[in-house]
PDB file of C-alpha atoms in Angstrom:
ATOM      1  CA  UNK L1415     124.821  71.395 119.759  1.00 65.00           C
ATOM      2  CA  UNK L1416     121.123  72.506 120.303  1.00 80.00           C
ATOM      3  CA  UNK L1417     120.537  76.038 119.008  1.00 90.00           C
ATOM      4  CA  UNK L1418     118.096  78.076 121.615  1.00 95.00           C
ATOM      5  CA  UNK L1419     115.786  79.186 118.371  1.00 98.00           C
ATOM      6  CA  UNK L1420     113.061  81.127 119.678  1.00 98.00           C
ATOM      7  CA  UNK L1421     111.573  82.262 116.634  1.00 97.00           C
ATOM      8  CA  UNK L1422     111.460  82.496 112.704  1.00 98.00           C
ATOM      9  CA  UNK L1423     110.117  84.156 109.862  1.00 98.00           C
ATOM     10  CA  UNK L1424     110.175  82.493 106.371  1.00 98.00           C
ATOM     11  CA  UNK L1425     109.915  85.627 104.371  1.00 98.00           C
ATOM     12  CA  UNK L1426     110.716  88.973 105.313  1.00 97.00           C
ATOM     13  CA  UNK L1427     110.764  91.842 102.879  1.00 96.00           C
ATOM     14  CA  UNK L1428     112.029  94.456 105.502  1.00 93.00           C
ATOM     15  CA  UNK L1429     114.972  92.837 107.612  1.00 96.00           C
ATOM     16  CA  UNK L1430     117.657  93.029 105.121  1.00 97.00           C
ATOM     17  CA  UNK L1431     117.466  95.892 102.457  1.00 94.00           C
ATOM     18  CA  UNK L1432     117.792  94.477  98.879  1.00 94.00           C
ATOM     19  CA  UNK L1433     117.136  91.116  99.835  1.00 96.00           C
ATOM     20  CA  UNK L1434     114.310  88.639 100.605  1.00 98.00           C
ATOM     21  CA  UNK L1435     115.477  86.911 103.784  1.00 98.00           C
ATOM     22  CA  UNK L1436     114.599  84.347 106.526  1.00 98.00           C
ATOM     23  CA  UNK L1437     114.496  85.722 110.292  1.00 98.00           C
ATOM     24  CA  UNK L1438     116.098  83.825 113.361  1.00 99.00           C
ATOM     25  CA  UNK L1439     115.412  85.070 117.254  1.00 98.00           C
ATOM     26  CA  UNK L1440     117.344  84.335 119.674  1.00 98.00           C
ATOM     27  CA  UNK L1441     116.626  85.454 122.996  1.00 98.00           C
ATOM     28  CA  UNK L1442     118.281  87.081 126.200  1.00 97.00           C
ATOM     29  CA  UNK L1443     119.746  90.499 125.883  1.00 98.00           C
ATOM     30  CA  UNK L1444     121.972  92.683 128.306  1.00 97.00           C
ATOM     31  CA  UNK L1445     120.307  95.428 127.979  1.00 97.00           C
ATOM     32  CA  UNK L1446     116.773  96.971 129.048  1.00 97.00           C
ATOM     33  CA  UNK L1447     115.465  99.510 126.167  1.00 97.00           C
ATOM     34  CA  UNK L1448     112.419 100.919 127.845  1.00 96.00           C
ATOM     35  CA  UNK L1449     111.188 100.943 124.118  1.00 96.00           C
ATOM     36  CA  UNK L1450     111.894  97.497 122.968  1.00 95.00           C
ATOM     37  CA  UNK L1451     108.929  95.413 121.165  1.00 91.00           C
ATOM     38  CA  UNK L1452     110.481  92.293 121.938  1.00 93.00           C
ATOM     39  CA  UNK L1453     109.739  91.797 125.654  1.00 94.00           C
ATOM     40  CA  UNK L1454     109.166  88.224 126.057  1.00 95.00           C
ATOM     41  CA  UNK L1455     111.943  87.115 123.921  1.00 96.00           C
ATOM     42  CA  UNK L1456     114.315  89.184 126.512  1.00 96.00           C
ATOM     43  CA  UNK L1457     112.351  88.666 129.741  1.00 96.00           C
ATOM     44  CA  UNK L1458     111.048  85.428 129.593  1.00 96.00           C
ATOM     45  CA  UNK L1459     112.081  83.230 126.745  1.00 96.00           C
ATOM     46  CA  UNK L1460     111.471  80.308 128.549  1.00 96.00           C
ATOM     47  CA  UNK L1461     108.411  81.160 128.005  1.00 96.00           C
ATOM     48  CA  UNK L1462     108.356  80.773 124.077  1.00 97.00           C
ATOM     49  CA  UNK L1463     109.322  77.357 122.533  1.00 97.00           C
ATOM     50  CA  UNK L1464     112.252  76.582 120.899  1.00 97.00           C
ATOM     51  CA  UNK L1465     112.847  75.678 117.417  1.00 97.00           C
ATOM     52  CA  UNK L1466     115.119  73.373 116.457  1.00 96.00           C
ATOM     53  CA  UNK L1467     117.845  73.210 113.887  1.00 96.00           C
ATOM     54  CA  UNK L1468     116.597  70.114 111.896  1.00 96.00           C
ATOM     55  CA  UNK L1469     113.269  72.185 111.602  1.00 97.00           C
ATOM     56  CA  UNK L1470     114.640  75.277 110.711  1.00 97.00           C
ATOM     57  CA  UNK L1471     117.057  73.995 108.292  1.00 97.00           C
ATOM     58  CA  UNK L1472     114.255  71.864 106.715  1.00 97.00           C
ATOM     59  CA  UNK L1473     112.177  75.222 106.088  1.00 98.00           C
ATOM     60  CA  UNK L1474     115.516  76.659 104.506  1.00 97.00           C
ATOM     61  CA  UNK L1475     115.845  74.274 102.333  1.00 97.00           C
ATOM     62  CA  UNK L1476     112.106  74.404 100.853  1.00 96.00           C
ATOM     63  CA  UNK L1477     112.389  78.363 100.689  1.00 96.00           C
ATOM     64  CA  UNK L1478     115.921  78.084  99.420  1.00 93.00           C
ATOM     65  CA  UNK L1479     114.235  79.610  95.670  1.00 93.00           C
ATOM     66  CA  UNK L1480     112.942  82.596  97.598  1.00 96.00           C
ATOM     67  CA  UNK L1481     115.554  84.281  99.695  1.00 96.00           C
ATOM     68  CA  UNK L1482     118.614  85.619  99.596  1.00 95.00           C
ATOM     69  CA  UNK L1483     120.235  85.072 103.005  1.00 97.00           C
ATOM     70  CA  UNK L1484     119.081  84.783 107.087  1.00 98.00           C
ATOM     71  CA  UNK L1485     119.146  87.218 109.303  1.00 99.00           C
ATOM     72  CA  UNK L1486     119.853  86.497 112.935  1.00 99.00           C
ATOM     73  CA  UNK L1487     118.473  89.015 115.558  1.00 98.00           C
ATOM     74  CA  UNK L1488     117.339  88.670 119.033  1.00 96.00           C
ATOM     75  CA  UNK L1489     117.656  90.089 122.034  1.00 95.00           C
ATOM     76  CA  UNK L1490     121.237  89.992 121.341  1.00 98.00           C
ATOM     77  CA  UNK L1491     122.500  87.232 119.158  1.00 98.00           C
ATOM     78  CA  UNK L1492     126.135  87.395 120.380  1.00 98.00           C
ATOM     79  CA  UNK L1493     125.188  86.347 124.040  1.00 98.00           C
ATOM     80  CA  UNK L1494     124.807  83.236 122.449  1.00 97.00           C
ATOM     81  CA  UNK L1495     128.230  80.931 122.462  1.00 96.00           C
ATOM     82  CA  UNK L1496     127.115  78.884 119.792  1.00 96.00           C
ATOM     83  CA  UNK L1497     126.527  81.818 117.343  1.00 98.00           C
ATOM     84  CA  UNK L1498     129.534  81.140 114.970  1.00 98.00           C
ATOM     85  CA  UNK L1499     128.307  77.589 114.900  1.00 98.00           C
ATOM     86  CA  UNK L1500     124.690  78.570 113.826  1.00 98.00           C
ATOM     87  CA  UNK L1501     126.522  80.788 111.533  1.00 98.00           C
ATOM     88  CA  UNK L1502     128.626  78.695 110.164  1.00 98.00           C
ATOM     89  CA  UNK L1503     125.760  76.274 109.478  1.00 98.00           C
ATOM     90  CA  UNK L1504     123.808  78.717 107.731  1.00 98.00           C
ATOM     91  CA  UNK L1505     126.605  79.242 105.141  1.00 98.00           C
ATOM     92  CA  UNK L1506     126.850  75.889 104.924  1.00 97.00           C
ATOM     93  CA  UNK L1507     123.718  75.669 103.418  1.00 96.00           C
ATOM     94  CA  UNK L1508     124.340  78.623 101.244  1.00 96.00           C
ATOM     95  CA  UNK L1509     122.608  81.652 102.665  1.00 97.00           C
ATOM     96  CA  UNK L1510     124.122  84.729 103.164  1.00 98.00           C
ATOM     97  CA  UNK L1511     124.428  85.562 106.836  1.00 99.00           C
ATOM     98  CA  UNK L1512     123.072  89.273 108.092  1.00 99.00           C
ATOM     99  CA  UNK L1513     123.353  89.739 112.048  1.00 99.00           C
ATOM    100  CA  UNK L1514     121.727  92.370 113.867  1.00 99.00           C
ATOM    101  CA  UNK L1515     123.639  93.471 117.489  1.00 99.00           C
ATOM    102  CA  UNK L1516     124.079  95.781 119.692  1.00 98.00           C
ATOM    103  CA  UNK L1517     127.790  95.655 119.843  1.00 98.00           C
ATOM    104  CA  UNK L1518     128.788  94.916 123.106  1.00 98.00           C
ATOM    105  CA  UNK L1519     130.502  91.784 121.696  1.00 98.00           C
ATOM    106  CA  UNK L1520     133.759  92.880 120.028  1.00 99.00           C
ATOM    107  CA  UNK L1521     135.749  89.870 120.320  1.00 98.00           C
ATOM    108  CA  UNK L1522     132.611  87.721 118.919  1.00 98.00           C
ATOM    109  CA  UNK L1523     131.850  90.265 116.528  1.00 99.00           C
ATOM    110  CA  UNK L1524     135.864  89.740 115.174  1.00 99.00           C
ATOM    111  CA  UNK L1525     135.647  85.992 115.302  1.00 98.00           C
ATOM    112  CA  UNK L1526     132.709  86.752 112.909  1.00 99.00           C
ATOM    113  CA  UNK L1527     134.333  88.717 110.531  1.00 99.00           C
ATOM    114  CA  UNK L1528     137.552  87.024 110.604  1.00 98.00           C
ATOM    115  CA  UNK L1529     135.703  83.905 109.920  1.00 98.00           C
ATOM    116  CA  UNK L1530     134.037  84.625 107.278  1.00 98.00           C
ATOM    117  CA  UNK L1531     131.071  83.625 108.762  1.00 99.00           C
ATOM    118  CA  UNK L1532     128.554  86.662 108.308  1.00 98.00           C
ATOM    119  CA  UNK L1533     128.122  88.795 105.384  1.00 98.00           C
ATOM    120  CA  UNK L1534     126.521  92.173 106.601  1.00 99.00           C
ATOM    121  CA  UNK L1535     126.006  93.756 109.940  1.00 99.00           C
ATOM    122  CA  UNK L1536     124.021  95.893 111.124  1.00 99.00           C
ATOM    123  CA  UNK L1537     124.518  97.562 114.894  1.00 99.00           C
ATOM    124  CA  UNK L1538     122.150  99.569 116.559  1.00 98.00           C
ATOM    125  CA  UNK L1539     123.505 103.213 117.987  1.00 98.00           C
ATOM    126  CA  UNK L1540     120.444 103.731 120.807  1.00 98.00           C
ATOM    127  CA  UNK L1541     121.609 107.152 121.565  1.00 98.00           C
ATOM    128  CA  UNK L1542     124.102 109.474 121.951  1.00 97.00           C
ATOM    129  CA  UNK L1543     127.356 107.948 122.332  1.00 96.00           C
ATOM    130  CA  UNK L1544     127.786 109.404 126.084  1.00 94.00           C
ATOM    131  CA  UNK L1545     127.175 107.473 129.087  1.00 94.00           C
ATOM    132  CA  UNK L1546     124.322 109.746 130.494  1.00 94.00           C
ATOM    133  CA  UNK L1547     122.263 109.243 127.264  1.00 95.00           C
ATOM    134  CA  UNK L1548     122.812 106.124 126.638  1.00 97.00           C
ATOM    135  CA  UNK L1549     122.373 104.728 129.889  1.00 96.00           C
ATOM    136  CA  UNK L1550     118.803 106.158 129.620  1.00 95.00           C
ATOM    137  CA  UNK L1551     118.246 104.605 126.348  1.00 96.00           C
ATOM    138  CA  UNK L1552     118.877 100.850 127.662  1.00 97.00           C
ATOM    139  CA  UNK L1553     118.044 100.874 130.844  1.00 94.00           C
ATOM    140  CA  UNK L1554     120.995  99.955 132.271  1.00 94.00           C
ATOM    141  CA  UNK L1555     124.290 101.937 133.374  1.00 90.00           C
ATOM    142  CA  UNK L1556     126.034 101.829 130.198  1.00 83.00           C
ATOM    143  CA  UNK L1557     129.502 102.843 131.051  1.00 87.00           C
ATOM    144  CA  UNK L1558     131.250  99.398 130.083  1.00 91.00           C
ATOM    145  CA  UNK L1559     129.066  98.435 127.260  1.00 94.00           C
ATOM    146  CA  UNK L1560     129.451 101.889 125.604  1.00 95.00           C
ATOM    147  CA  UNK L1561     133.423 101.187 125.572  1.00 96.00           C
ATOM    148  CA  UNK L1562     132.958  97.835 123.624  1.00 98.00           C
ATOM    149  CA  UNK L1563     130.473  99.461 121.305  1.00 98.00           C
ATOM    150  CA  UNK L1564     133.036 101.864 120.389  1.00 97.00           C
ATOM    151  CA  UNK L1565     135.341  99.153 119.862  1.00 98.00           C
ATOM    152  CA  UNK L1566     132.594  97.148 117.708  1.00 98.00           C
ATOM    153  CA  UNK L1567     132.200 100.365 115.491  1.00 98.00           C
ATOM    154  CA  UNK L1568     135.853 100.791 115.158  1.00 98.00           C
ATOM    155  CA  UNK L1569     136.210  96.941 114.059  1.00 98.00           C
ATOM    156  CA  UNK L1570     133.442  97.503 111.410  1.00 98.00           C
ATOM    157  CA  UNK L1571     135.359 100.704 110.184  1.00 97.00           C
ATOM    158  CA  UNK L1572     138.652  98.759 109.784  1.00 97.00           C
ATOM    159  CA  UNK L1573     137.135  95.388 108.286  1.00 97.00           C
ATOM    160  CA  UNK L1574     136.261  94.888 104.886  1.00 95.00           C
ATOM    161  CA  UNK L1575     132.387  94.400 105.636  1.00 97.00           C
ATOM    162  CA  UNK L1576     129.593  95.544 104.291  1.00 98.00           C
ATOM    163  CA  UNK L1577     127.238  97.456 107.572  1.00 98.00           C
ATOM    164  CA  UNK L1578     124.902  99.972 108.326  1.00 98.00           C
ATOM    165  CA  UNK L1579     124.407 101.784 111.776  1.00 99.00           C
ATOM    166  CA  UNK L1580     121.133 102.474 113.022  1.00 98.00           C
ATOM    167  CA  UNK L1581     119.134 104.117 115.628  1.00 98.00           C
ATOM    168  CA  UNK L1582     114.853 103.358 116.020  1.00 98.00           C
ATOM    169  CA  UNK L1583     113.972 107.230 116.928  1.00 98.00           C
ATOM    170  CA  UNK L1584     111.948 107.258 119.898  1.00 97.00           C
ATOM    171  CA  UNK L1585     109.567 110.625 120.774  1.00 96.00           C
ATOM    172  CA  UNK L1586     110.224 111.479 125.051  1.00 92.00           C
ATOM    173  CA  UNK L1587     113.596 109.476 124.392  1.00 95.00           C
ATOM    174  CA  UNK L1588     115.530 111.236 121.110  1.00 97.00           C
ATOM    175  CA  UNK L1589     115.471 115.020 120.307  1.00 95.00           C
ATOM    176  CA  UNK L1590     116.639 116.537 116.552  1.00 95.00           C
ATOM    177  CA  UNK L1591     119.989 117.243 118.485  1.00 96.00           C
ATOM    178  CA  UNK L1592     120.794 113.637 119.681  1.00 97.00           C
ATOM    179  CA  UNK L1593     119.926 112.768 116.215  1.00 97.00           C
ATOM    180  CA  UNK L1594     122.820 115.499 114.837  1.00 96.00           C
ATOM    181  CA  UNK L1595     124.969 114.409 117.936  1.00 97.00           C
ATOM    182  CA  UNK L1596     125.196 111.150 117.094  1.00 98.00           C
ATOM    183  CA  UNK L1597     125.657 111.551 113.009  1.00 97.00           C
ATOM    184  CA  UNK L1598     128.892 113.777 114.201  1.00 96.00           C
ATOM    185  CA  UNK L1599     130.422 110.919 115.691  1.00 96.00           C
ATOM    186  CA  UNK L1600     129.617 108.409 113.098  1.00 97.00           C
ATOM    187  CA  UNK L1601     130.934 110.469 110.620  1.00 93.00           C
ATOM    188  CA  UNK L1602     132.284 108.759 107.310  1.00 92.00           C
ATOM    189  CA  UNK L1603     129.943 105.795 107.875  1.00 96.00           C
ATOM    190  CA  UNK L1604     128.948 104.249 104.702  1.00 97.00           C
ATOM    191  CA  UNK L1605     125.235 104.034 105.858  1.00 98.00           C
ATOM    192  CA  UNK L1606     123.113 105.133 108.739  1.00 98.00           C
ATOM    193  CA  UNK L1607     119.645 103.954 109.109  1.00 98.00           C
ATOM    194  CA  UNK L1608     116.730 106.264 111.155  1.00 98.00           C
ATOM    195  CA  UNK L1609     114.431 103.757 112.038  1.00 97.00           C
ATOM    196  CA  UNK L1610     110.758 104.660 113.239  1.00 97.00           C
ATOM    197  CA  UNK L1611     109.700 103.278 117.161  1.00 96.00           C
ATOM    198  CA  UNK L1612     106.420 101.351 116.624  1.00 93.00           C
ATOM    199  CA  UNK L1613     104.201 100.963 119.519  1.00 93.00           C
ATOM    200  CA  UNK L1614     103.286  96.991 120.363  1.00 91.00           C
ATOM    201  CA  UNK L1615     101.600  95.219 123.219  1.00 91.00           C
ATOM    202  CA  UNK L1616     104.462  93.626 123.748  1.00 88.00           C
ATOM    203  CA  UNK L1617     106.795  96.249 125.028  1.00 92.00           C
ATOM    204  CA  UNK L1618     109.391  96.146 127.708  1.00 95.00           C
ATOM    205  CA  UNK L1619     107.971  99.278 129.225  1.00 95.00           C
ATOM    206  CA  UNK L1620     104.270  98.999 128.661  1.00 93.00           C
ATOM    207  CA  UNK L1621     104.042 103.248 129.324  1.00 93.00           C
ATOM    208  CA  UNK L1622     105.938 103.043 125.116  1.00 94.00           C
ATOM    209  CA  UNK L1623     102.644 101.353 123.928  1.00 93.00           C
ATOM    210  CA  UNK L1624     100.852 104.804 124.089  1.00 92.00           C
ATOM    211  CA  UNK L1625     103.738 106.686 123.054  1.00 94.00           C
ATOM    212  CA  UNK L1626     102.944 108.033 119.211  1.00 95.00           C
ATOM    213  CA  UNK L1627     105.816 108.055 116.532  1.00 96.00           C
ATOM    214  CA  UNK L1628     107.118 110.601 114.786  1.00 97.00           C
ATOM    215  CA  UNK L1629     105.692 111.960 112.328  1.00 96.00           C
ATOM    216  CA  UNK L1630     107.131 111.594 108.834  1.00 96.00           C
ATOM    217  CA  UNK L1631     107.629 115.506 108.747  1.00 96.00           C
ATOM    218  CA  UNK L1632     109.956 114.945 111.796  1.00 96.00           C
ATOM    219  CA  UNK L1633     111.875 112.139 110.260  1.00 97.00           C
ATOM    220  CA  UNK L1634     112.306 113.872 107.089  1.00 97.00           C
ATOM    221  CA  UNK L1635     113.745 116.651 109.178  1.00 96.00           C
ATOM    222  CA  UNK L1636     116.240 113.654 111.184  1.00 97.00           C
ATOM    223  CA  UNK L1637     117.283 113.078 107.682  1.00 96.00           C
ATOM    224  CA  UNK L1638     118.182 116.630 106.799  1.00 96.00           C
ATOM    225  CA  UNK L1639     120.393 116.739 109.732  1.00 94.00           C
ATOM    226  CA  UNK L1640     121.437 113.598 109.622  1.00 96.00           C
ATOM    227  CA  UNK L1641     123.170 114.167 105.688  1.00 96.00           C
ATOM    228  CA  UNK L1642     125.558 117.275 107.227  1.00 95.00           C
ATOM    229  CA  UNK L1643     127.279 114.069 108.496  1.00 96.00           C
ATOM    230  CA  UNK L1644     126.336 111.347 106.067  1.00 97.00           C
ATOM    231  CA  UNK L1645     126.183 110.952 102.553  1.00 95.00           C
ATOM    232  CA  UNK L1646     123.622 107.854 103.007  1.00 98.00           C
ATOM    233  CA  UNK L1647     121.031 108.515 105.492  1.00 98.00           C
ATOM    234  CA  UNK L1648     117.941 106.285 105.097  1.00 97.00           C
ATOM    235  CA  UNK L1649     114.336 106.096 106.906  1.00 96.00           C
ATOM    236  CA  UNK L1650     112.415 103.323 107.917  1.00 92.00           C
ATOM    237  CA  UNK L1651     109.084 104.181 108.580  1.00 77.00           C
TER     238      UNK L1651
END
């Protein structure tokens, strides 16, 4: 089976904390994040070549010294059918698996875990866990998806997995009480990650590329609020 690779990075230093890891895209997502600085990987990836296994695993292989494990991220990796076969490949050759999602895949996210086929997770919370918010966060009415998020959190709760939860912060888009809104309903989660928006050419909405980030004096406060909740709260800037 031909994986629809659309991207990789030999050596990333920020994908996976702790660890030196390669990064897979895949493309296509189901959702529309006005902020997202992935645009042509979810709009038009047929538009960007694909990479091929036999390629890929041949730059594993030579960087097999270096890293610790692959990440898979997209768009939304568990769109993809053939996931838990890319997966399983990947452990095959000995990497530790991390895979980033949105969560609107429960039952592929389980098949994962039950598996054994990844080794950390980590699933982005894009707002507020009410419809309303989070509808305006994706760009898309969220009703349905929000339900099978909640499942995917409650599956990471209940499985013996290592995962983080994270939101990318996002000034016109998150306020210091969404922040504190969602930490409340992620209580007891063993880490929560406040990730900085960063501007690109390349955004879904091009009105984001002007947008400023936070400052680090607002983060730090995110943070503050943030550890009411949760004992491990950490920023990327």
């Amino acid at each position: 089976m031909e994986f629809n690779i659309k991207g990789f990075v030999d050596i990333s230093l920020v994908d996976w904390d702790g660890k030196v890891s390669s990064v897979i895209f895949l493309p296509n997502c189901n959702f529309r994040c006005p902020f997202c600085q992935n645009a042509k990987l979810v709009l038009k990836p047929n538009e960007i070549p694909t990479i091929g296994f036999e390629e890929i695993k041949s730059r594993l292989e030579r960087l097999k010294k270096w890293i610790d494990g692959a990440v898979i991220t997209g768009g939304e990796p568990t769109l993809h059918k053939e996931l838990k076969l890319l997966c399983r490949k990947l452990k095959n050759l000995g990497f530790s698996v991390k895979l980033d999602t949105n969560g609107t895949n429960p039952k592929m996210l389980q098949e994962l875990i039950n598996e054994k086929l990844i080794d950390y997770i980590a699933l982005d919370i894009k707002a507020p866990l009410n419809p309303k918010k989070y509808s305006e966060a994706v760009g898309v009415s969220s009703n349905e998806p929000l339900k099978k998020i909640l499942e995917s959190i409650g599956i990471l709760r209940k499985e013996n997995i290592e995962y983080e939860l994270r939101t990318t912060v996002v000034p016109s888009i998150h306020t210091e009480q969404d922040i504190e809104e969602i930490c409340k309903s992620i209580e007891g989660c063993p880490k929560y990650v406040i990730q900085n928006f960063r501007p690109t050419e390349d955004m879904i909405n091009p009105k984001f590329r002007n947008i400023k980030p936070f400052s680090r004096k607002q983060l730090e406060k995110f943070r503050e609020n943030a550890k009411k909740y949760l004992s491990n709260v950490v920023l990327r800037a």
